[in-house]
Amino acid sequence: MDASHSLWLFFLLTLGIIVLPGMDMAYVAGHTLQSGARAGLLALGGIVAGGVVHVLLNLSGLSALLMLLPGAFEALMWAGALYLAWIGGQMMRGAWQAWRLPPSSAAAPASAPSPAQSPWRIFVSGMANCLLNPKAYAFMLAVFPGFLRSTERGLAAQGLLLGGIIAGNQVVVYGTVLLACLGSRRWQRGDGRGMTLLSGLMGLSLVALALGTLVRAAQGLH
């Protein structure tokens, strides 16, 4: 297989992984639905930055070392799931508080960005969300190393190119999710009830996803 075909295959594999609903997609969707475009872009930027760190960890060998440590992968799954459940719980709590307000009072927070989190916190939390994602570590160990060898480029250049493909797919997929959520926000304007319900359902989805991850982590301990 020549280099160009190899890069196309890597592109399709990463696209297929990223497009599957998971922690990163839910994080971007949740912040966009709850706080608007700026928060969604910050969340997306943090996740892309986390993907870059994943590439650097893989190139340095630290990612493989982490996976070889007894119980390290399960601990990572627990940490990621608990973090995701906390985000989902915060969204459900905010939606419940907004739902209890009169319709006229709920409209304002539903249509305006929430100042609850600073931009830096959203960005850094996006990085943490990506770095605590077990799916990303599994992909980086199972797929990424097989594409690092190239007759045309050195290891660093090839790693940089593969990292660029990952980041591009993240921007396209999660950016599409962001735009869809913004469209939903505009469609739900009015008394704010629809947007509040949607935000609560997204929070519930995050908690359900976290519980599923915890179950898989518990099974891995046996």
PDB file of C-alpha atoms in Angstrom:
ATOM      1  CA  MET A   1       0.000   0.000   0.000  1.00  0.00           C
ATOM      2  CA  ASP A   2       1.489   3.376  -1.011  1.00  0.00           C
ATOM      3  CA  ALA A   3       1.630   6.397   1.282  1.00  0.00           C
ATOM      4  CA  SER A   4      -1.367   8.200  -0.237  1.00  0.00           C
ATOM      5  CA  HIS A   5      -3.618   5.143   0.126  1.00  0.00           C
ATOM      6  CA  SER A   6      -2.370   4.695   3.674  1.00  0.00           C
ATOM      7  CA  LEU A   7      -3.306   8.275   4.574  1.00  0.00           C
ATOM      8  CA  TRP A   8      -6.748   7.883   3.027  1.00  0.00           C
ATOM      9  CA  LEU A   9      -7.315   4.722   5.045  1.00  0.00           C
ATOM     10  CA  PHE A  10      -6.216   6.496   8.217  1.00  0.00           C
ATOM     11  CA  PHE A  11      -8.574   9.366   7.381  1.00  0.00           C
ATOM     12  CA  LEU A  12     -11.527   6.972   6.989  1.00  0.00           C
ATOM     13  CA  LEU A  13     -10.681   5.058  10.147  1.00  0.00           C
ATOM     14  CA  THR A  14     -10.398   8.188  12.277  1.00  0.00           C
ATOM     15  CA  LEU A  15     -13.554   9.627  10.739  1.00  0.00           C
ATOM     16  CA  GLY A  16     -15.430   6.418  11.562  1.00  0.00           C
ATOM     17  CA  ILE A  17     -14.249   6.543  15.181  1.00  0.00           C
ATOM     18  CA  ILE A  18     -14.907  10.249  15.720  1.00  0.00           C
ATOM     19  CA  VAL A  19     -18.374  10.181  14.176  1.00  0.00           C
ATOM     20  CA  LEU A  20     -19.529   7.593  16.738  1.00  0.00           C
ATOM     21  CA  PRO A  21     -21.363   9.301  19.630  1.00  0.00           C
ATOM     22  CA  GLY A  22     -19.154   9.519  22.688  1.00  0.00           C
ATOM     23  CA  MET A  23     -17.716  11.719  25.423  1.00  0.00           C
ATOM     24  CA  ASP A  24     -16.193  14.370  23.161  1.00  0.00           C
ATOM     25  CA  MET A  25     -19.250  14.788  20.970  1.00  0.00           C
ATOM     26  CA  ALA A  26     -21.507  14.994  24.009  1.00  0.00           C
ATOM     27  CA  TYR A  27     -19.235  17.601  25.601  1.00  0.00           C
ATOM     28  CA  VAL A  28     -19.421  19.898  22.556  1.00  0.00           C
ATOM     29  CA  ALA A  29     -23.169  19.396  22.189  1.00  0.00           C
ATOM     30  CA  GLY A  30     -23.832  19.993  25.876  1.00  0.00           C
ATOM     31  CA  HIS A  31     -21.930  23.277  26.067  1.00  0.00           C
ATOM     32  CA  THR A  32     -23.400  24.525  22.794  1.00  0.00           C
ATOM     33  CA  LEU A  33     -26.947  23.758  23.855  1.00  0.00           C
ATOM     34  CA  GLN A  34     -26.500  25.236  27.288  1.00  0.00           C
ATOM     35  CA  SER A  35     -24.345  28.299  26.591  1.00  0.00           C
ATOM     36  CA  GLY A  36     -24.229  29.013  22.858  1.00  0.00           C
ATOM     37  CA  ALA A  37     -21.693  29.239  20.043  1.00  0.00           C
ATOM     38  CA  ARG A  38     -18.758  30.664  22.008  1.00  0.00           C
ATOM     39  CA  ALA A  39     -18.870  27.927  24.628  1.00  0.00           C
ATOM     40  CA  GLY A  40     -19.251  25.281  21.927  1.00  0.00           C
ATOM     41  CA  LEU A  41     -16.211  26.581  20.048  1.00  0.00           C
ATOM     42  CA  LEU A  42     -14.153  26.653  23.241  1.00  0.00           C
ATOM     43  CA  ALA A  43     -15.197  23.070  23.990  1.00  0.00           C
ATOM     44  CA  LEU A  44     -14.290  22.030  20.449  1.00  0.00           C
ATOM     45  CA  GLY A  45     -10.921  23.789  20.696  1.00  0.00           C
ATOM     46  CA  GLY A  46     -10.144  22.024  23.962  1.00  0.00           C
ATOM     47  CA  ILE A  47     -10.970  18.630  22.488  1.00  0.00           C
ATOM     48  CA  VAL A  48      -8.779  19.260  19.420  1.00  0.00           C
ATOM     49  CA  ALA A  49      -5.942  20.313  21.749  1.00  0.00           C
ATOM     50  CA  GLY A  50      -6.484  17.114  23.719  1.00  0.00           C
ATOM     51  CA  GLY A  51      -6.184  15.145  20.480  1.00  0.00           C
ATOM     52  CA  VAL A  52      -2.827  16.810  19.822  1.00  0.00           C
ATOM     53  CA  VAL A  53      -1.644  15.768  23.284  1.00  0.00           C
ATOM     54  CA  HIS A  54      -2.768  12.199  22.520  1.00  0.00           C
ATOM     55  CA  VAL A  55      -0.529  12.200  19.435  1.00  0.00           C
ATOM     56  CA  LEU A  56       2.429  13.528  21.426  1.00  0.00           C
ATOM     57  CA  LEU A  57       1.878  10.918  24.152  1.00  0.00           C
ATOM     58  CA  ASN A  58       1.803   8.178  21.552  1.00  0.00           C
ATOM     59  CA  LEU A  59       4.969   9.392  19.851  1.00  0.00           C
ATOM     60  CA  SER A  60       6.761   9.554  23.189  1.00  0.00           C
ATOM     61  CA  GLY A  61       5.659   6.042  24.190  1.00  0.00           C
ATOM     62  CA  LEU A  62       3.869   7.222  27.355  1.00  0.00           C
ATOM     63  CA  SER A  63       0.485   6.105  26.037  1.00  0.00           C
ATOM     64  CA  ALA A  64       1.711   2.512  25.572  1.00  0.00           C
ATOM     65  CA  LEU A  65       3.295   2.560  29.024  1.00  0.00           C
ATOM     66  CA  LEU A  66       0.026   3.709  30.577  1.00  0.00           C
ATOM     67  CA  MET A  67      -1.890   0.882  28.903  1.00  0.00           C
ATOM     68  CA  LEU A  68       0.652  -1.696  30.117  1.00  0.00           C
ATOM     69  CA  LEU A  69       0.341  -0.693  33.772  1.00  0.00           C
ATOM     70  CA  PRO A  70      -2.003  -3.088  35.633  1.00  0.00           C
ATOM     71  CA  GLY A  71      -5.405  -1.477  36.144  1.00  0.00           C
ATOM     72  CA  ALA A  72      -4.388   1.818  34.501  1.00  0.00           C
ATOM     73  CA  PHE A  73      -6.879   1.539  31.635  1.00  0.00           C
ATOM     74  CA  GLU A  74      -9.731   0.657  33.993  1.00  0.00           C
ATOM     75  CA  ALA A  75      -8.786   3.587  36.250  1.00  0.00           C
ATOM     76  CA  LEU A  76      -8.851   5.839  33.185  1.00  0.00           C
ATOM     77  CA  MET A  77     -12.321   4.589  32.294  1.00  0.00           C
ATOM     78  CA  TRP A  78     -13.557   5.256  35.851  1.00  0.00           C
ATOM     79  CA  ALA A  79     -12.112   8.764  35.883  1.00  0.00           C
ATOM     80  CA  GLY A  80     -13.574   9.608  32.469  1.00  0.00           C
ATOM     81  CA  ALA A  81     -16.978   8.183  33.347  1.00  0.00           C
ATOM     82  CA  LEU A  82     -17.193  10.016  36.663  1.00  0.00           C
ATOM     83  CA  TYR A  83     -16.151  13.266  35.005  1.00  0.00           C
ATOM     84  CA  LEU A  84     -18.775  12.787  32.280  1.00  0.00           C
ATOM     85  CA  ALA A  85     -21.439  11.980  34.882  1.00  0.00           C
ATOM     86  CA  TRP A  86     -20.554  15.182  36.758  1.00  0.00           C
ATOM     87  CA  ILE A  87     -20.997  17.260  33.582  1.00  0.00           C
ATOM     88  CA  GLY A  88     -24.319  15.552  32.840  1.00  0.00           C
ATOM     89  CA  GLY A  89     -25.480  16.057  36.408  1.00  0.00           C
ATOM     90  CA  GLN A  90     -24.687  19.760  36.230  1.00  0.00           C
ATOM     91  CA  MET A  91     -26.699  20.063  33.010  1.00  0.00           C
ATOM     92  CA  MET A  92     -29.668  18.224  34.503  1.00  0.00           C
ATOM     93  CA  ARG A  93     -29.512  20.372  37.628  1.00  0.00           C
ATOM     94  CA  GLY A  94     -29.447  23.581  35.567  1.00  0.00           C
ATOM     95  CA  ALA A  95     -32.324  22.372  33.392  1.00  0.00           C
ATOM     96  CA  TRP A  96     -34.396  21.455  36.459  1.00  0.00           C
ATOM     97  CA  GLN A  97     -33.825  24.866  38.028  1.00  0.00           C
ATOM     98  CA  ALA A  98     -34.775  26.615  34.763  1.00  0.00           C
ATOM     99  CA  TRP A  99     -37.873  24.414  34.354  1.00  0.00           C
ATOM    100  CA  ARG A 100     -39.174  25.478  37.771  1.00  0.00           C
ATOM    101  CA  LEU A 101     -39.082  29.141  36.749  1.00  0.00           C
ATOM    102  CA  PRO A 102     -42.098  30.783  35.098  1.00  0.00           C
ATOM    103  CA  PRO A 103     -41.942  30.600  31.270  1.00  0.00           C
ATOM    104  CA  SER A 104     -41.153  34.302  30.966  1.00  0.00           C
ATOM    105  CA  SER A 105     -38.194  33.919  33.345  1.00  0.00           C
ATOM    106  CA  ALA A 106     -36.870  30.753  31.692  1.00  0.00           C
ATOM    107  CA  ALA A 107     -36.677  32.347  28.245  1.00  0.00           C
ATOM    108  CA  ALA A 108     -33.732  34.587  29.011  1.00  0.00           C
ATOM    109  CA  PRO A 109     -31.263  31.943  30.173  1.00  0.00           C
ATOM    110  CA  ALA A 110     -32.348  29.589  27.420  1.00  0.00           C
ATOM    111  CA  SER A 111     -31.561  32.071  24.653  1.00  0.00           C
ATOM    112  CA  ALA A 112     -28.475  33.723  26.120  1.00  0.00           C
ATOM    113  CA  PRO A 113     -25.077  32.233  26.905  1.00  0.00           C
ATOM    114  CA  SER A 114     -24.608  31.255  30.522  1.00  0.00           C
ATOM    115  CA  PRO A 115     -21.678  32.871  32.373  1.00  0.00           C
ATOM    116  CA  ALA A 116     -21.378  29.918  34.762  1.00  0.00           C
ATOM    117  CA  GLN A 117     -17.993  28.781  33.436  1.00  0.00           C
ATOM    118  CA  SER A 118     -15.026  30.853  32.346  1.00  0.00           C
ATOM    119  CA  PRO A 119     -13.733  30.405  28.765  1.00  0.00           C
ATOM    120  CA  TRP A 120     -10.462  28.976  30.068  1.00  0.00           C
ATOM    121  CA  ARG A 121     -12.286  26.406  32.192  1.00  0.00           C
ATOM    122  CA  ILE A 122     -14.402  25.247  29.258  1.00  0.00           C
ATOM    123  CA  PHE A 123     -11.294  24.891  27.085  1.00  0.00           C
ATOM    124  CA  VAL A 124      -9.240  23.045  29.715  1.00  0.00           C
ATOM    125  CA  SER A 125     -12.193  20.822  30.607  1.00  0.00           C
ATOM    126  CA  GLY A 126     -12.498  19.959  26.909  1.00  0.00           C
ATOM    127  CA  MET A 127      -8.852  18.862  26.922  1.00  0.00           C
ATOM    128  CA  ALA A 128      -9.441  16.810  30.057  1.00  0.00           C
ATOM    129  CA  ASN A 129     -12.549  15.259  28.498  1.00  0.00           C
ATOM    130  CA  CYS A 130     -10.512  14.133  25.493  1.00  0.00           C
ATOM    131  CA  LEU A 131      -7.566  12.931  27.583  1.00  0.00           C
ATOM    132  CA  LEU A 132      -9.862  10.916  29.869  1.00  0.00           C
ATOM    133  CA  ASN A 133     -11.595   9.267  26.911  1.00  0.00           C
ATOM    134  CA  PRO A 134     -10.707   5.534  26.914  1.00  0.00           C
ATOM    135  CA  LYS A 135     -11.815   5.211  23.283  1.00  0.00           C
ATOM    136  CA  ALA A 136      -9.062   7.613  22.247  1.00  0.00           C
ATOM    137  CA  TYR A 137      -6.336   5.622  24.021  1.00  0.00           C
ATOM    138  CA  ALA A 138      -7.550   2.363  22.519  1.00  0.00           C
ATOM    139  CA  PHE A 139      -7.516   3.910  19.037  1.00  0.00           C
ATOM    140  CA  MET A 140      -4.087   5.464  19.477  1.00  0.00           C
ATOM    141  CA  LEU A 141      -2.601   2.112  20.501  1.00  0.00           C
ATOM    142  CA  ALA A 142      -4.482  -0.149  18.096  1.00  0.00           C
ATOM    143  CA  VAL A 143      -4.482   1.985  14.934  1.00  0.00           C
ATOM    144  CA  PHE A 144      -2.115   4.960  15.121  1.00  0.00           C
ATOM    145  CA  PRO A 145       1.254   3.096  15.344  1.00  0.00           C
ATOM    146  CA  GLY A 146       0.520   1.114  12.187  1.00  0.00           C
ATOM    147  CA  PHE A 147       0.531   4.318  10.124  1.00  0.00           C
ATOM    148  CA  LEU A 148       3.647   5.915  11.595  1.00  0.00           C
ATOM    149  CA  ARG A 149       6.100   4.195   9.227  1.00  0.00           C
ATOM    150  CA  SER A 150       6.538   6.055   5.952  1.00  0.00           C
ATOM    151  CA  THR A 151       9.119   5.873   3.174  1.00  0.00           C
ATOM    152  CA  GLU A 152       8.506   9.528   2.321  1.00  0.00           C
ATOM    153  CA  ARG A 153       8.627  11.212   5.749  1.00  0.00           C
ATOM    154  CA  GLY A 154      10.380  10.844   9.061  1.00  0.00           C
ATOM    155  CA  LEU A 155       8.614   9.734  12.217  1.00  0.00           C
ATOM    156  CA  ALA A 156       7.987  13.267  13.502  1.00  0.00           C
ATOM    157  CA  ALA A 157       6.684  14.543  10.152  1.00  0.00           C
ATOM    158  CA  GLN A 158       4.421  11.515   9.708  1.00  0.00           C
ATOM    159  CA  GLY A 159       3.108  11.866  13.252  1.00  0.00           C
ATOM    160  CA  LEU A 160       2.395  15.544  12.636  1.00  0.00           C
ATOM    161  CA  LEU A 161       0.525  14.711   9.435  1.00  0.00           C
ATOM    162  CA  LEU A 162      -1.556  12.013  11.130  1.00  0.00           C
ATOM    163  CA  GLY A 163      -2.281  14.395  13.994  1.00  0.00           C
ATOM    164  CA  GLY A 164      -3.479  16.967  11.466  1.00  0.00           C
ATOM    165  CA  ILE A 165      -5.855  14.415   9.951  1.00  0.00           C
ATOM    166  CA  ILE A 166      -7.266  13.620  13.398  1.00  0.00           C
ATOM    167  CA  ALA A 167      -7.707  17.318  14.218  1.00  0.00           C
ATOM    168  CA  GLY A 168      -9.357  17.997  10.849  1.00  0.00           C
ATOM    169  CA  ASN A 169     -11.861  15.195  11.364  1.00  0.00           C
ATOM    170  CA  GLN A 170     -12.606  16.448  14.876  1.00  0.00           C
ATOM    171  CA  VAL A 171     -13.275  19.959  13.583  1.00  0.00           C
ATOM    172  CA  VAL A 172     -15.548  18.697  10.786  1.00  0.00           C
ATOM    173  CA  VAL A 173     -17.551  16.201  12.855  1.00  0.00           C
ATOM    174  CA  TYR A 174     -17.849  18.138  16.094  1.00  0.00           C
ATOM    175  CA  GLY A 175     -18.251  21.401  14.189  1.00  0.00           C
ATOM    176  CA  THR A 176     -21.258  19.873  12.427  1.00  0.00           C
ATOM    177  CA  VAL A 177     -22.673  18.858  15.810  1.00  0.00           C
ATOM    178  CA  LEU A 178     -22.078  22.407  17.062  1.00  0.00           C
ATOM    179  CA  LEU A 179     -23.962  23.925  14.108  1.00  0.00           C
ATOM    180  CA  ALA A 180     -26.835  21.464  14.553  1.00  0.00           C
ATOM    181  CA  CYS A 181     -27.114  22.399  18.228  1.00  0.00           C
ATOM    182  CA  LEU A 182     -27.084  26.107  17.365  1.00  0.00           C
ATOM    183  CA  GLY A 183     -29.902  25.485  14.909  1.00  0.00           C
ATOM    184  CA  SER A 184     -31.798  23.694  17.643  1.00  0.00           C
ATOM    185  CA  ARG A 185     -31.290  26.648  19.991  1.00  0.00           C
ATOM    186  CA  ARG A 186     -32.755  29.062  17.426  1.00  0.00           C
ATOM    187  CA  TRP A 187     -35.663  26.721  16.738  1.00  0.00           C
ATOM    188  CA  GLN A 188     -36.419  26.387  20.443  1.00  0.00           C
ATOM    189  CA  ARG A 189     -36.551  30.122  21.172  1.00  0.00           C
ATOM    190  CA  GLY A 190     -39.752  31.338  22.754  1.00  0.00           C
ATOM    191  CA  ASP A 191     -40.723  30.560  26.311  1.00  0.00           C
ATOM    192  CA  GLY A 192     -37.478  28.588  26.754  1.00  0.00           C
ATOM    193  CA  ARG A 193     -39.182  25.353  27.799  1.00  0.00           C
ATOM    194  CA  GLY A 194     -38.095  23.406  24.728  1.00  0.00           C
ATOM    195  CA  MET A 195     -34.461  24.437  25.114  1.00  0.00           C
ATOM    196  CA  THR A 196     -34.524  23.624  28.818  1.00  0.00           C
ATOM    197  CA  LEU A 197     -35.960  20.174  28.108  1.00  0.00           C
ATOM    198  CA  LEU A 198     -33.369  19.524  25.392  1.00  0.00           C
ATOM    199  CA  SER A 199     -30.547  20.539  27.712  1.00  0.00           C
ATOM    200  CA  GLY A 200     -31.898  18.233  30.421  1.00  0.00           C
ATOM    201  CA  LEU A 201     -32.151  15.329  27.985  1.00  0.00           C
ATOM    202  CA  MET A 202     -28.566  15.916  26.876  1.00  0.00           C
ATOM    203  CA  GLY A 203     -27.467  15.841  30.517  1.00  0.00           C
ATOM    204  CA  LEU A 204     -29.371  12.590  31.020  1.00  0.00           C
ATOM    205  CA  SER A 205     -27.645  11.135  27.936  1.00  0.00           C
ATOM    206  CA  LEU A 206     -24.251  12.056  29.371  1.00  0.00           C
ATOM    207  CA  VAL A 207     -25.069  10.329  32.654  1.00  0.00           C
ATOM    208  CA  ALA A 208     -26.281   7.231  30.783  1.00  0.00           C
ATOM    209  CA  LEU A 209     -23.088   7.178  28.717  1.00  0.00           C
ATOM    210  CA  ALA A 210     -21.042   7.475  31.911  1.00  0.00           C
ATOM    211  CA  LEU A 211     -22.922   4.577  33.513  1.00  0.00           C
ATOM    212  CA  GLY A 212     -22.249   2.418  30.464  1.00  0.00           C
ATOM    213  CA  THR A 213     -18.537   3.214  30.713  1.00  0.00           C
ATOM    214  CA  LEU A 214     -18.543   2.359  34.428  1.00  0.00           C
ATOM    215  CA  VAL A 215     -20.158  -1.009  33.698  1.00  0.00           C
ATOM    216  CA  ARG A 216     -17.467  -1.813  31.115  1.00  0.00           C
ATOM    217  CA  ALA A 217     -14.760  -0.724  33.567  1.00  0.00           C
ATOM    218  CA  ALA A 218     -16.223  -2.944  36.296  1.00  0.00           C
ATOM    219  CA  GLN A 219     -16.360  -5.901  33.901  1.00  0.00           C
ATOM    220  CA  GLY A 220     -12.710  -5.354  33.059  1.00  0.00           C
ATOM    221  CA  LEU A 221     -11.778  -5.837  36.718  1.00  0.00           C
ATOM    222  CA  HIS A 222     -13.102  -9.395  36.751  1.00  0.00           C
TER     223      HIS A 222
END
